[in-house]
PDB file of C-alpha atoms and ligand atoms in Angstrom:
ATOM      1  CA  MET L  16     114.229  -5.183 248.571  1.00  0.00           C
ATOM      2  CA  ALA L  17     117.611  -2.857 247.393  1.00  0.00           C
ATOM      3  CA  LEU L  18     119.715  -3.263 244.823  1.00  0.00           C
ATOM      4  CA  SER L  19     123.536  -5.773 244.659  1.00  0.00           C
ATOM      5  CA  LYS L  20     125.355  -3.131 243.376  1.00  0.00           C
ATOM      6  CA  LYS L  21     126.906  -0.262 245.613  1.00  0.00           C
ATOM      7  CA  ASP L  22     126.446   1.763 241.291  1.00  0.00           C
ATOM      8  CA  LEU L  23     123.951   2.204 239.333  1.00  0.00           C
ATOM      9  CA  LEU L  24     126.276   2.704 235.979  1.00  0.00           C
ATOM     10  CA  GLY L  25     124.132   1.390 233.184  1.00  0.00           C
ATOM     11  CA  LEU L  26     121.475  -0.787 232.254  1.00  0.00           C
ATOM     12  CA  ARG L  27     123.943  -3.131 230.230  1.00  0.00           C
ATOM     13  CA  GLY L  28     123.579  -6.255 232.830  1.00  0.00           C
ATOM     14  CA  VAL L  29     121.144  -5.445 235.129  1.00  0.00           C
ATOM     15  CA  PRO L  30     118.622  -8.375 235.705  1.00  0.00           C
ATOM     16  CA  ALA L  31     115.168  -7.756 234.569  1.00  0.00           C
ATOM     17  CA  SER L  32     114.271  -8.160 238.137  1.00  0.00           C
ATOM     18  CA  GLU L  33     116.664  -4.987 239.570  1.00  0.00           C
ATOM     19  CA  ILE L  34     114.505  -2.897 236.466  1.00  0.00           C
ATOM     20  CA  SER L  35     110.924  -3.796 238.031  1.00  0.00           C
ATOM     21  CA  GLU L  36     111.763  -2.781 241.138  1.00  0.00           C
ATOM     22  CA  ILE L  37     113.162   0.210 240.600  1.00  0.00           C
ATOM     23  CA  LEU L  38     109.851   1.180 238.561  1.00  0.00           C
ATOM     24  CA  ASN L  39     107.704  -0.119 240.774  1.00  0.00           C
ATOM     25  CA  THR L  40     108.567   1.782 243.367  1.00  0.00           C
ATOM     26  CA  ALA L  41     108.731   4.740 241.773  1.00  0.00           C
ATOM     27  CA  GLU L  42     105.629   4.004 241.411  1.00  0.00           C
ATOM     28  CA  LEU L  43     104.865   4.391 244.726  1.00  0.00           C
ATOM     29  CA  MET L  44     107.051   7.695 243.982  1.00  0.00           C
ATOM     30  CA  LYS L  45     105.090   9.278 241.486  1.00  0.00           C
ATOM     31  CA  VAL L  46     102.088   8.883 244.196  1.00  0.00           C
ATOM     32  CA  ILE L  47     104.164  10.617 246.683  1.00  0.00           C
ATOM     33  CA  LEU L  48     104.521  13.780 243.856  1.00  0.00           C
ATOM     34  CA  ALA L  49     101.317  13.224 243.251  1.00  0.00           C
ATOM     35  CA  SER L  50     100.816  14.398 246.961  1.00  0.00           C
ATOM     36  CA  ASN L  51      99.818  18.115 248.511  1.00  0.00           C
ATOM     37  CA  ASN L  52     103.138  16.648 251.162  1.00  0.00           C
ATOM     38  CA  LYS L  53     106.551  15.714 248.576  1.00  0.00           C
ATOM     39  CA  LYS L  54     108.646  15.656 251.671  1.00  0.00           C
ATOM     40  CA  THR L  55     109.981  11.655 252.813  1.00  0.00           C
ATOM     41  CA  PRO L  56     112.401  10.954 254.726  1.00  0.00           C
ATOM     42  CA  HIS L  57     113.944   8.434 253.082  1.00  0.00           C
ATOM     43  CA  LEU L  58     117.797  10.682 252.802  1.00  0.00           C
ATOM     44  CA  GLN L  59     117.543  11.739 255.673  1.00  0.00           C
ATOM     45  CA  GLY L  60     121.400  12.315 257.119  1.00  0.00           C
ATOM     46  CA  LYS L  61     122.485  11.563 253.396  1.00  0.00           C
ATOM     47  CA  THR L  62     124.175  14.303 251.551  1.00  0.00           C
ATOM     48  CA  ILE L  63     123.542  13.370 247.489  1.00  0.00           C
ATOM     49  CA  LEU L  64     126.518  15.007 244.783  1.00  0.00           C
ATOM     50  CA  THR L  65     125.039  16.183 241.294  1.00  0.00           C
ATOM     51  CA  VAL L  66     128.796  16.303 239.567  1.00  0.00           C
ATOM     52  CA  PHE L  67     128.400  17.427 235.505  1.00  0.00           C
ATOM     53  CA  TYR L  68     131.084  18.455 233.453  1.00  0.00           C
ATOM     54  CA  GLU L  69     128.857  18.353 230.930  1.00  0.00           C
ATOM     55  CA  ASN L  70     124.913  20.160 230.720  1.00  0.00           C
ATOM     56  CA  SER L  71     122.108  19.974 231.851  1.00  0.00           C
ATOM     57  CA  THR L  72     118.542  20.970 233.042  1.00  0.00           C
ATOM     58  CA  ARG L  73     115.974  18.254 233.106  1.00  0.00           C
ATOM     59  CA  THR L  74     118.611  15.504 234.586  1.00  0.00           C
ATOM     60  CA  ARG L  75     120.607  17.346 237.190  1.00  0.00           C
ATOM     61  CA  LEU L  76     117.339  19.539 238.675  1.00  0.00           C
ATOM     62  CA  SER L  77     115.829  16.336 238.911  1.00  0.00           C
ATOM     63  CA  PHE L  78     117.931  14.752 241.281  1.00  0.00           C
ATOM     64  CA  GLU L  79     118.831  18.209 243.424  1.00  0.00           C
ATOM     65  CA  LEU L  80     114.838  18.028 243.911  1.00  0.00           C
ATOM     66  CA  ALA L  81     113.928  14.586 244.186  1.00  0.00           C
ATOM     67  CA  SER L  82     117.136  14.534 247.139  1.00  0.00           C
ATOM     68  CA  LYS L  83     115.478  17.104 248.503  1.00  0.00           C
ATOM     69  CA  TYR L  84     111.987  16.386 248.326  1.00  0.00           C
ATOM     70  CA  MET L  85     113.336  12.683 250.839  1.00  0.00           C
ATOM     71  CA  GLY L  86     115.580  15.037 252.839  1.00  0.00           C
ATOM     72  CA  GLY L  87     118.895  14.485 252.328  1.00  0.00           C
ATOM     73  CA  VAL L  88     121.424  17.321 251.222  1.00  0.00           C
ATOM     74  CA  ALA L  89     122.294  17.710 247.595  1.00  0.00           C
ATOM     75  CA  ALA L  90     125.109  19.557 246.431  1.00  0.00           C
ATOM     76  CA  ASN L  91     126.289  20.325 243.378  1.00  0.00           C
ATOM     77  CA  MET L  92     129.790  21.154 241.491  1.00  0.00           C
ATOM     78  CA  SER L  93     129.613  21.860 238.596  1.00  0.00           C
ATOM     79  CA  ALA L  94     132.496  21.384 236.091  1.00  0.00           C
ATOM     80  CA  SER L  95     131.858  22.597 232.419  1.00  0.00           C
ATOM     81  CA  GLY L  96     134.427  25.738 231.673  1.00  0.00           C
ATOM     82  CA  SER L  97     137.396  23.194 233.655  1.00  0.00           C
ATOM     83  CA  SER L  98     140.283  22.090 232.486  1.00  0.00           C
ATOM     84  CA  VAL L  99     139.430  18.739 234.006  1.00  0.00           C
ATOM     85  CA  ALA L 100     139.724  15.815 231.036  1.00  0.00           C
ATOM     86  CA  LYS L 101     142.698  13.121 232.351  1.00  0.00           C
ATOM     87  CA  GLY L 102     141.700  10.564 234.078  1.00  0.00           C
ATOM     88  CA  GLU L 103     143.922  11.275 237.310  1.00  0.00           C
ATOM     89  CA  SER L 104     142.407  14.939 237.646  1.00  0.00           C
ATOM     90  CA  LEU L 105     138.849  12.960 238.271  1.00  0.00           C
ATOM     91  CA  ILE L 106     140.093  10.321 240.569  1.00  0.00           C
ATOM     92  CA  ASP L 107     141.252  13.860 242.040  1.00  0.00           C
ATOM     93  CA  THR L 108     138.290  14.887 241.910  1.00  0.00           C
ATOM     94  CA  ALA L 109     136.109  12.157 242.973  1.00  0.00           C
ATOM     95  CA  ARG L 110     138.658  11.779 246.039  1.00  0.00           C
ATOM     96  CA  THR L 111     137.760  14.795 247.715  1.00  0.00           C
ATOM     97  CA  LEU L 112     134.452  14.095 246.985  1.00  0.00           C
ATOM     98  CA  ASP L 113     134.933  11.115 248.838  1.00  0.00           C
ATOM     99  CA  ARG L 114     135.776  13.116 251.626  1.00  0.00           C
ATOM    100  CA  LEU L 115     133.013  15.452 252.163  1.00  0.00           C
ATOM    101  CA  ALA L 116     131.179  12.500 253.295  1.00  0.00           C
ATOM    102  CA  SER L 117     128.689  12.159 250.190  1.00  0.00           C
ATOM    103  CA  ASP L 118     126.928   8.956 250.400  1.00  0.00           C
ATOM    104  CA  VAL L 119     126.132   8.990 246.287  1.00  0.00           C
ATOM    105  CA  MET L 120     127.252  11.102 243.559  1.00  0.00           C
ATOM    106  CA  ILE L 121     125.855  11.432 240.277  1.00  0.00           C
ATOM    107  CA  LEU L 122     128.631  12.167 237.664  1.00  0.00           C
ATOM    108  CA  ARG L 123     128.296  13.210 233.940  1.00  0.00           C
ATOM    109  CA  HIS L 124     130.611  13.068 232.046  1.00  0.00           C
ATOM    110  CA  SER L 125     131.909  13.716 228.297  1.00  0.00           C
ATOM    111  CA  MET L 126     134.138  10.333 228.434  1.00  0.00           C
ATOM    112  CA  THR L 127     132.928   6.738 228.070  1.00  0.00           C
ATOM    113  CA  GLY L 128     133.744   5.150 231.319  1.00  0.00           C
ATOM    114  CA  ALA L 129     133.708   8.270 233.652  1.00  0.00           C
ATOM    115  CA  PRO L 130     132.091   7.266 235.896  1.00  0.00           C
ATOM    116  CA  HIS L 131     133.180   3.533 235.617  1.00  0.00           C
ATOM    117  CA  LEU L 132     136.265   5.105 236.671  1.00  0.00           C
ATOM    118  CA  MET L 133     135.248   6.995 239.854  1.00  0.00           C
ATOM    119  CA  ALA L 134     133.395   4.451 240.706  1.00  0.00           C
ATOM    120  CA  GLN L 135     136.929   2.512 242.031  1.00  0.00           C
ATOM    121  CA  HIS L 136     137.570   5.598 243.250  1.00  0.00           C
ATOM    122  CA  VAL L 137     134.843   6.260 246.040  1.00  0.00           C
ATOM    123  CA  LYS L 138     132.814   4.764 248.971  1.00  0.00           C
ATOM    124  CA  ALA L 139     129.592   6.809 248.086  1.00  0.00           C
ATOM    125  CA  SER L 140     127.216   4.698 245.090  1.00  0.00           C
ATOM    126  CA  VAL L 141     127.912   6.275 242.084  1.00  0.00           C
ATOM    127  CA  ILE L 142     124.997   6.934 239.514  1.00  0.00           C
ATOM    128  CA  ASN L 143     125.447   7.758 235.560  1.00  0.00           C
ATOM    129  CA  ALA L 144     123.949  10.405 234.737  1.00  0.00           C
ATOM    130  CA  GLY L 145     125.684  10.409 231.766  1.00  0.00           C
ATOM    131  CA  ASP L 146     128.709   9.048 229.694  1.00  0.00           C
ATOM    132  CA  GLY L 147     129.996  10.020 226.472  1.00  0.00           C
ATOM    133  CA  THR L 148     128.463   8.414 224.225  1.00  0.00           C
ATOM    134  CA  ASN L 149     127.785   5.164 226.636  1.00  0.00           C
ATOM    135  CA  GLU L 150     125.034   5.061 228.908  1.00  0.00           C
ATOM    136  CA  HIS L 151     122.387   6.831 230.353  1.00  0.00           C
ATOM    137  CA  PRO L 152     120.368   4.642 232.438  1.00  0.00           C
ATOM    138  CA  THR L 153     118.108   6.936 233.896  1.00  0.00           C
ATOM    139  CA  GLN L 154     117.004   8.156 230.583  1.00  0.00           C
ATOM    140  CA  ALA L 155     116.270   4.775 230.281  1.00  0.00           C
ATOM    141  CA  LEU L 156     114.369   3.309 233.591  1.00  0.00           C
ATOM    142  CA  LEU L 157     111.894   6.915 233.086  1.00  0.00           C
ATOM    143  CA  ASP L 158     111.825   5.567 229.852  1.00  0.00           C
ATOM    144  CA  MET L 159     110.943   2.627 230.369  1.00  0.00           C
ATOM    145  CA  PHE L 160     108.364   3.782 233.291  1.00  0.00           C
ATOM    146  CA  THR L 161     106.391   5.947 230.876  1.00  0.00           C
ATOM    147  CA  MET L 162     105.516   2.964 228.691  1.00  0.00           C
ATOM    148  CA  LYS L 163     105.119   0.129 231.471  1.00  0.00           C
ATOM    149  CA  GLU L 164     102.387   3.299 233.231  1.00  0.00           C
ATOM    150  CA  LYS L 165     101.124   4.377 229.827  1.00  0.00           C
ATOM    151  CA  LEU L 166     100.835   1.065 228.154  1.00  0.00           C
ATOM    152  CA  GLY L 167     100.492  -1.586 231.187  1.00  0.00           C
ATOM    153  CA  GLY L 168     104.086  -3.060 230.085  1.00  0.00           C
ATOM    154  CA  ILE L 169     107.030  -3.523 228.991  1.00  0.00           C
ATOM    155  CA  SER L 170     107.258  -7.106 227.220  1.00  0.00           C
ATOM    156  CA  GLY L 171     106.490  -7.340 223.377  1.00  0.00           C
ATOM    157  CA  LEU L 172     106.280  -3.706 223.274  1.00  0.00           C
ATOM    158  CA  ASN L 173     107.699  -2.944 219.631  1.00  0.00           C
ATOM    159  CA  VAL L 174     110.182   0.384 220.391  1.00  0.00           C
ATOM    160  CA  ALA L 175     110.806   2.607 216.879  1.00  0.00           C
ATOM    161  CA  ILE L 176     113.965   4.626 218.784  1.00  0.00           C
ATOM    162  CA  VAL L 177     114.511   7.235 215.246  1.00  0.00           C
ATOM    163  CA  GLY L 178     117.394   9.566 214.921  1.00  0.00           C
ATOM    164  CA  ASP L 179     121.008   9.806 215.554  1.00  0.00           C
ATOM    165  CA  VAL L 180     121.726   6.619 217.717  1.00  0.00           C
ATOM    166  CA  THR L 181     125.745   6.909 217.101  1.00  0.00           C
ATOM    167  CA  HIS L 182     126.129   9.724 219.668  1.00  0.00           C
ATOM    168  CA  SER L 183     122.966   8.720 221.987  1.00  0.00           C
ATOM    169  CA  ARG L 184     124.234   7.189 224.933  1.00  0.00           C
ATOM    170  CA  VAL L 185     120.066   7.298 225.194  1.00  0.00           C
ATOM    171  CA  ALA L 186     119.371   4.437 223.477  1.00  0.00           C
ATOM    172  CA  ARG L 187     122.198   2.591 224.034  1.00  0.00           C
ATOM    173  CA  SER L 188     120.990   2.098 227.981  1.00  0.00           C
ATOM    174  CA  ASN L 189     117.380   2.068 226.467  1.00  0.00           C
ATOM    175  CA  LEU L 190     118.344  -1.106 224.274  1.00  0.00           C
ATOM    176  CA  TRP L 191     119.996  -2.392 227.008  1.00  0.00           C
ATOM    177  CA  GLY L 192     116.835  -2.050 229.594  1.00  0.00           C
ATOM    178  CA  LEU L 193     114.169  -2.630 226.648  1.00  0.00           C
ATOM    179  CA  THR L 194     115.949  -5.851 225.641  1.00  0.00           C
ATOM    180  CA  THR L 195     116.253  -7.213 229.396  1.00  0.00           C
ATOM    181  CA  MET L 196     112.260  -5.868 229.635  1.00  0.00           C
ATOM    182  CA  GLY L 197     111.261  -8.291 226.817  1.00  0.00           C
ATOM    183  CA  ALA L 198     110.102  -5.248 224.644  1.00  0.00           C
ATOM    184  CA  LYS L 199     111.409  -5.426 220.890  1.00  0.00           C
ATOM    185  CA  VAL L 200     113.667  -2.349 219.646  1.00  0.00           C
ATOM    186  CA  THR L 201     114.285  -1.360 216.036  1.00  0.00           C
ATOM    187  CA  PHE L 202     116.543   1.368 215.438  1.00  0.00           C
ATOM    188  CA  ALA L 203     116.205   3.857 212.324  1.00  0.00           C
ATOM    189  CA  ALA L 204     118.964   6.240 211.598  1.00  0.00           C
ATOM    190  CA  PRO L 205     120.819   7.770 208.160  1.00  0.00           C
ATOM    191  CA  PRO L 206     123.749   5.162 207.591  1.00  0.00           C
ATOM    192  CA  THR L 207     126.124   7.648 208.651  1.00  0.00           C
ATOM    193  CA  LEU L 208     124.597   7.647 212.339  1.00  0.00           C
ATOM    194  CA  LEU L 209     123.296   4.090 212.782  1.00  0.00           C
ATOM    195  CA  PRO L 210     126.005   2.274 214.231  1.00  0.00           C
ATOM    196  CA  PRO L 211     126.813  -1.216 212.014  1.00  0.00           C
ATOM    197  CA  GLU L 212     127.727  -2.776 215.454  1.00  0.00           C
ATOM    198  CA  LEU L 213     123.953  -2.739 217.289  1.00  0.00           C
ATOM    199  CA  ALA L 214     122.903  -4.991 214.794  1.00  0.00           C
ATOM    200  CA  ALA L 215     124.384  -7.950 216.922  1.00  0.00           C
ATOM    201  CA  ALA L 216     122.982  -6.309 220.431  1.00  0.00           C
ATOM    202  CA  GLY L 217     119.326  -8.018 219.263  1.00  0.00           C
ATOM    203  CA  CYS L 218     117.771  -5.406 218.037  1.00  0.00           C
ATOM    204  CA  ARG L 219     116.409  -4.148 214.565  1.00  0.00           C
ATOM    205  CA  VAL L 220     118.619  -1.157 212.595  1.00  0.00           C
ATOM    206  CA  THR L 221     116.927   0.466 208.941  1.00  0.00           C
ATOM    207  CA  GLU L 222     117.655   3.387 206.936  1.00  0.00           C
ATOM    208  CA  TYR L 223     113.837   3.324 206.127  1.00  0.00           C
ATOM    209  CA  VAL L 224     112.039   5.443 209.488  1.00  0.00           C
ATOM    210  CA  ASP L 225     108.851   4.026 207.565  1.00  0.00           C
ATOM    211  CA  ASP L 226     109.528   0.991 208.297  1.00  0.00           C
ATOM    212  CA  ALA L 227     110.732   1.100 211.824  1.00  0.00           C
ATOM    213  CA  VAL L 228     107.989   3.553 213.144  1.00  0.00           C
ATOM    214  CA  ARG L 229     105.163   0.554 211.296  1.00  0.00           C
ATOM    215  CA  GLU L 230     103.733  -1.138 214.439  1.00  0.00           C
ATOM    216  CA  ALA L 231     105.341   0.503 216.414  1.00  0.00           C
ATOM    217  CA  ASP L 232     103.944   0.781 220.570  1.00  0.00           C
ATOM    218  CA  VAL L 233     106.875   3.584 220.718  1.00  0.00           C
ATOM    219  CA  VAL L 234     108.166   6.024 218.830  1.00  0.00           C
ATOM    220  CA  MET L 235     111.433   8.074 220.420  1.00  0.00           C
ATOM    221  CA  GLY L 236     112.479  10.459 218.826  1.00  0.00           C
ATOM    222  CA  LEU L 237     116.729  11.589 219.583  1.00  0.00           C
ATOM    223  CA  ARG L 238     118.825  15.171 219.334  1.00  0.00           C
ATOM    224  CA  ILE L 239     120.608  16.258 216.673  1.00  0.00           C
ATOM    225  CA  GLN L 240     124.067  16.179 218.795  1.00  0.00           C
ATOM    226  CA  LEU L 241     125.693  18.478 216.777  1.00  0.00           C
ATOM    227  CA  GLU L 242     127.930  19.343 219.890  1.00  0.00           C
ATOM    228  CA  ARG L 243     129.082  15.186 219.265  1.00  0.00           C
ATOM    229  CA  GLN L 244     129.390  15.195 215.242  1.00  0.00           C
ATOM    230  CA  GLN L 245     131.777  16.454 212.268  1.00  0.00           C
ATOM    231  CA  LYS L 246     129.997  18.083 209.924  1.00  0.00           C
ATOM    232  CA  GLY L 247     129.047  16.528 207.180  1.00  0.00           C
ATOM    233  CA  LEU L 248     126.929  12.907 208.700  1.00  0.00           C
ATOM    234  CA  PHE L 249     123.588  14.707 206.863  1.00  0.00           C
ATOM    235  CA  PRO L 250     123.296  17.124 203.603  1.00  0.00           C
ATOM    236  CA  THR L 251     121.503  19.312 205.113  1.00  0.00           C
ATOM    237  CA  VAL L 252     118.859  19.963 208.467  1.00  0.00           C
ATOM    238  CA  ARG L 253     115.854  20.952 206.232  1.00  0.00           C
ATOM    239  CA  GLU L 254     117.035  17.317 204.290  1.00  0.00           C
ATOM    240  CA  TYR L 255     116.867  15.667 207.848  1.00  0.00           C
ATOM    241  CA  HIS L 256     113.479  16.358 208.828  1.00  0.00           C
ATOM    242  CA  ARG L 257     112.208  14.962 205.250  1.00  0.00           C
ATOM    243  CA  TYR L 258     113.364  11.770 205.235  1.00  0.00           C
ATOM    244  CA  PHE L 259     114.178  11.114 209.072  1.00  0.00           C
ATOM    245  CA  GLY L 260     112.461  14.279 211.477  1.00  0.00           C
ATOM    246  CA  LEU L 261     109.150  12.812 212.821  1.00  0.00           C
ATOM    247  CA  THR L 262     106.270  14.127 211.352  1.00  0.00           C
ATOM    248  CA  PRO L 263     102.439  13.897 212.014  1.00  0.00           C
ATOM    249  CA  GLU L 264     102.048  11.154 208.918  1.00  0.00           C
ATOM    250  CA  ARG L 265     105.034   9.194 209.698  1.00  0.00           C
ATOM    251  CA  ILE L 266     103.352   8.322 213.605  1.00  0.00           C
ATOM    252  CA  ALA L 267     100.381   7.913 211.530  1.00  0.00           C
ATOM    253  CA  LEU L 268     102.343   4.991 210.280  1.00  0.00           C
ATOM    254  CA  ALA L 269     102.469   3.790 214.404  1.00  0.00           C
ATOM    255  CA  LYS L 270     100.073   1.243 216.086  1.00  0.00           C
ATOM    256  CA  LYS L 271      96.560   3.538 216.552  1.00  0.00           C
ATOM    257  CA  GLY L 272      98.359   5.435 220.212  1.00  0.00           C
ATOM    258  CA  ALA L 273     101.251   4.625 219.745  1.00  0.00           C
ATOM    259  CA  LEU L 274     103.200   6.963 221.970  1.00  0.00           C
ATOM    260  CA  VAL L 275     105.959   9.604 221.236  1.00  0.00           C
ATOM    261  CA  MET L 276     108.657   9.893 223.471  1.00  0.00           C
ATOM    262  CA  HIS L 277     111.471  11.901 223.084  1.00  0.00           C
ATOM    263  CA  PRO L 278     114.438  12.255 225.933  1.00  0.00           C
ATOM    264  CA  GLY L 279     115.313  15.652 225.568  1.00  0.00           C
ATOM    265  CA  PRO L 280     116.956  18.864 224.410  1.00  0.00           C
ATOM    266  CA  MET L 281     113.870  18.905 221.188  1.00  0.00           C
ATOM    267  CA  ASN L 282     115.310  20.087 218.108  1.00  0.00           C
ATOM    268  CA  ARG L 283     112.191  21.233 216.471  1.00  0.00           C
ATOM    269  CA  GLY L 284     111.474  20.702 213.149  1.00  0.00           C
ATOM    270  CA  VAL L 285     114.934  19.103 212.974  1.00  0.00           C
ATOM    271  CA  GLU L 286     114.501  15.230 214.700  1.00  0.00           C
ATOM    272  CA  ILE L 287     110.250  16.227 215.647  1.00  0.00           C
ATOM    273  CA  SER L 288     107.692  18.494 214.350  1.00  0.00           C
ATOM    274  CA  SER L 289     106.106  20.764 216.745  1.00  0.00           C
ATOM    275  CA  LEU L 290     102.860  19.300 215.671  1.00  0.00           C
ATOM    276  CA  VAL L 291     103.425  15.801 216.857  1.00  0.00           C
ATOM    277  CA  ALA L 292     106.248  17.061 220.494  1.00  0.00           C
ATOM    278  CA  ASP L 293     102.674  18.618 221.277  1.00  0.00           C
ATOM    279  CA  GLY L 294     100.432  16.181 219.629  1.00  0.00           C
ATOM    280  CA  GLU L 295      97.914  14.429 221.570  1.00  0.00           C
ATOM    281  CA  GLN L 296     100.529  11.174 221.705  1.00  0.00           C
ATOM    282  CA  SER L 297     103.397  13.074 223.429  1.00  0.00           C
ATOM    283  CA  VAL L 298     104.428  11.814 226.523  1.00  0.00           C
ATOM    284  CA  ILE L 299     107.329  14.121 226.344  1.00  0.00           C
ATOM    285  CA  ASP L 300     105.839  16.107 229.524  1.00  0.00           C
ATOM    286  CA  GLU L 301     105.191  13.292 230.965  1.00  0.00           C
ATOM    287  CA  GLN L 302     108.887  11.812 230.868  1.00  0.00           C
ATOM    288  CA  VAL L 303     109.602  15.222 232.564  1.00  0.00           C
ATOM    289  CA  THR L 304     107.968  14.251 235.925  1.00  0.00           C
ATOM    290  CA  ASN L 305     108.389  10.811 235.776  1.00  0.00           C
ATOM    291  CA  GLY L 306     112.232  11.217 236.074  1.00  0.00           C
ATOM    292  CA  VAL L 307     111.326  13.189 239.182  1.00  0.00           C
ATOM    293  CA  ALA L 308     110.075  10.021 240.727  1.00  0.00           C
ATOM    294  CA  VAL L 309     112.625   7.427 238.778  1.00  0.00           C
ATOM    295  CA  ARG L 310     115.311   9.067 240.533  1.00  0.00           C
ATOM    296  CA  MET L 311     113.640   9.343 243.800  1.00  0.00           C
ATOM    297  CA  ALA L 312     113.071   5.625 243.392  1.00  0.00           C
ATOM    298  CA  LEU L 313     117.401   4.197 242.510  1.00  0.00           C
ATOM    299  CA  LEU L 314     117.942   6.669 245.256  1.00  0.00           C
ATOM    300  CA  PHE L 315     115.893   5.094 247.966  1.00  0.00           C
ATOM    301  CA  LEU L 316     116.957   2.195 246.661  1.00  0.00           C
ATOM    302  CA  LEU L 317     120.573   2.511 246.454  1.00  0.00           C
ATOM    303  CA  THR L 318     121.192   4.556 249.645  1.00  0.00           C
ATOM    304  CA  ARG L 319     118.902   1.328 252.114  1.00  0.00           C
ATOM    305  CA  ARG L 320     121.386  -0.669 250.205  1.00  0.00           C
ATOM    306  CA  ASN L 321     124.802   1.049 252.203  1.00  0.00           C
ATOM    307  CA  VAL L 322     122.470   0.151 255.736  1.00  0.00           C
ATOM    308  CA  GLN L 323     121.241  -3.113 255.174  1.00  0.00           C
TER     309      GLN L 323
HETATM  310  N1  LIG Q 287     118.926  14.357 227.530  1.00  0.00           N
HETATM  311  C1  LIG Q 287     120.168  14.002 226.602  1.00  0.00           C
HETATM  312  C2  LIG Q 287     121.068  13.600 226.792  1.00  0.00           C
HETATM  313  O1  LIG Q 287     121.717  14.031 227.995  1.00  0.00           O
HETATM  314  C3  LIG Q 287     119.789  13.825 225.654  1.00  0.00           C
HETATM  315  C4  LIG Q 287     120.543  14.468 225.012  1.00  0.00           C
HETATM  316  O2  LIG Q 287     121.091  15.454 225.223  1.00  0.00           O
HETATM  317  O3  LIG Q 287     119.913  14.298 223.319  1.00  0.00           O
HETATM  318  O4  LIG Q 287     122.088  12.159 226.944  1.00  0.00           O
END
């Protein structure tokens, strides 16, 4: 099977069958990654461009490695520091990149909707690698892959997502993906970091982290995104850690064997303590490895679509 759309712009509206297809394909890709020879021919003759207007470590490198492992030509355009901010400039850039015969463009941008705009103007498939505070679909896919791998499935899981929900595209993509796959999502944050409209999206929201964590199968910490917020949304970092941080005492409230996750980069001692981040229940390192497998699967499925 291939994916029905040219682009992956978000998980909102993506059917469970397609999410499952990506996760199942990623399982096969993980076997290849674990072998002595990571090379496959699946992207031979294809050009994959990463176009990043915001910083990244994990996402950009894992897309680049995924492309290279599968024999594709990977190139990067780094726009940090550029003055591109207006829609028209983005469209011009997109057209130029399309003319360079790219098959897939992976875009990270601080503006919500930037990848959607780009997708309308290019023949290449566009993958959203994070747009403003809207979505980061490949992060949620690798999170779901990790849950499925460790806990045997996604349907019926209680997932507590704790931290700066307002500014988190990871939170939104997980909400859409997890609810489509039958999990229950609870968001916990101080009221200033908890958008009330989320309650209408079929999840639970609470200001009490302990309530969210109790009975959770998965506890996901979110980074406090200091670059996206005006000062004053919470009193002090120390106070934030005390009331909302993932500490060993809080994790002890979750179900036995619950997973601890974080998309990275972490603010240790703020949203998560080092004892938890490096503890037995943490799968944060595995999330990173799984990110490569999931991105290999996605590139394979999207480019396969183009040749059918
Ligand atoms: N790396 C993730 C993102 O780009 C999470 C974060 O930055 O906090 O959205």
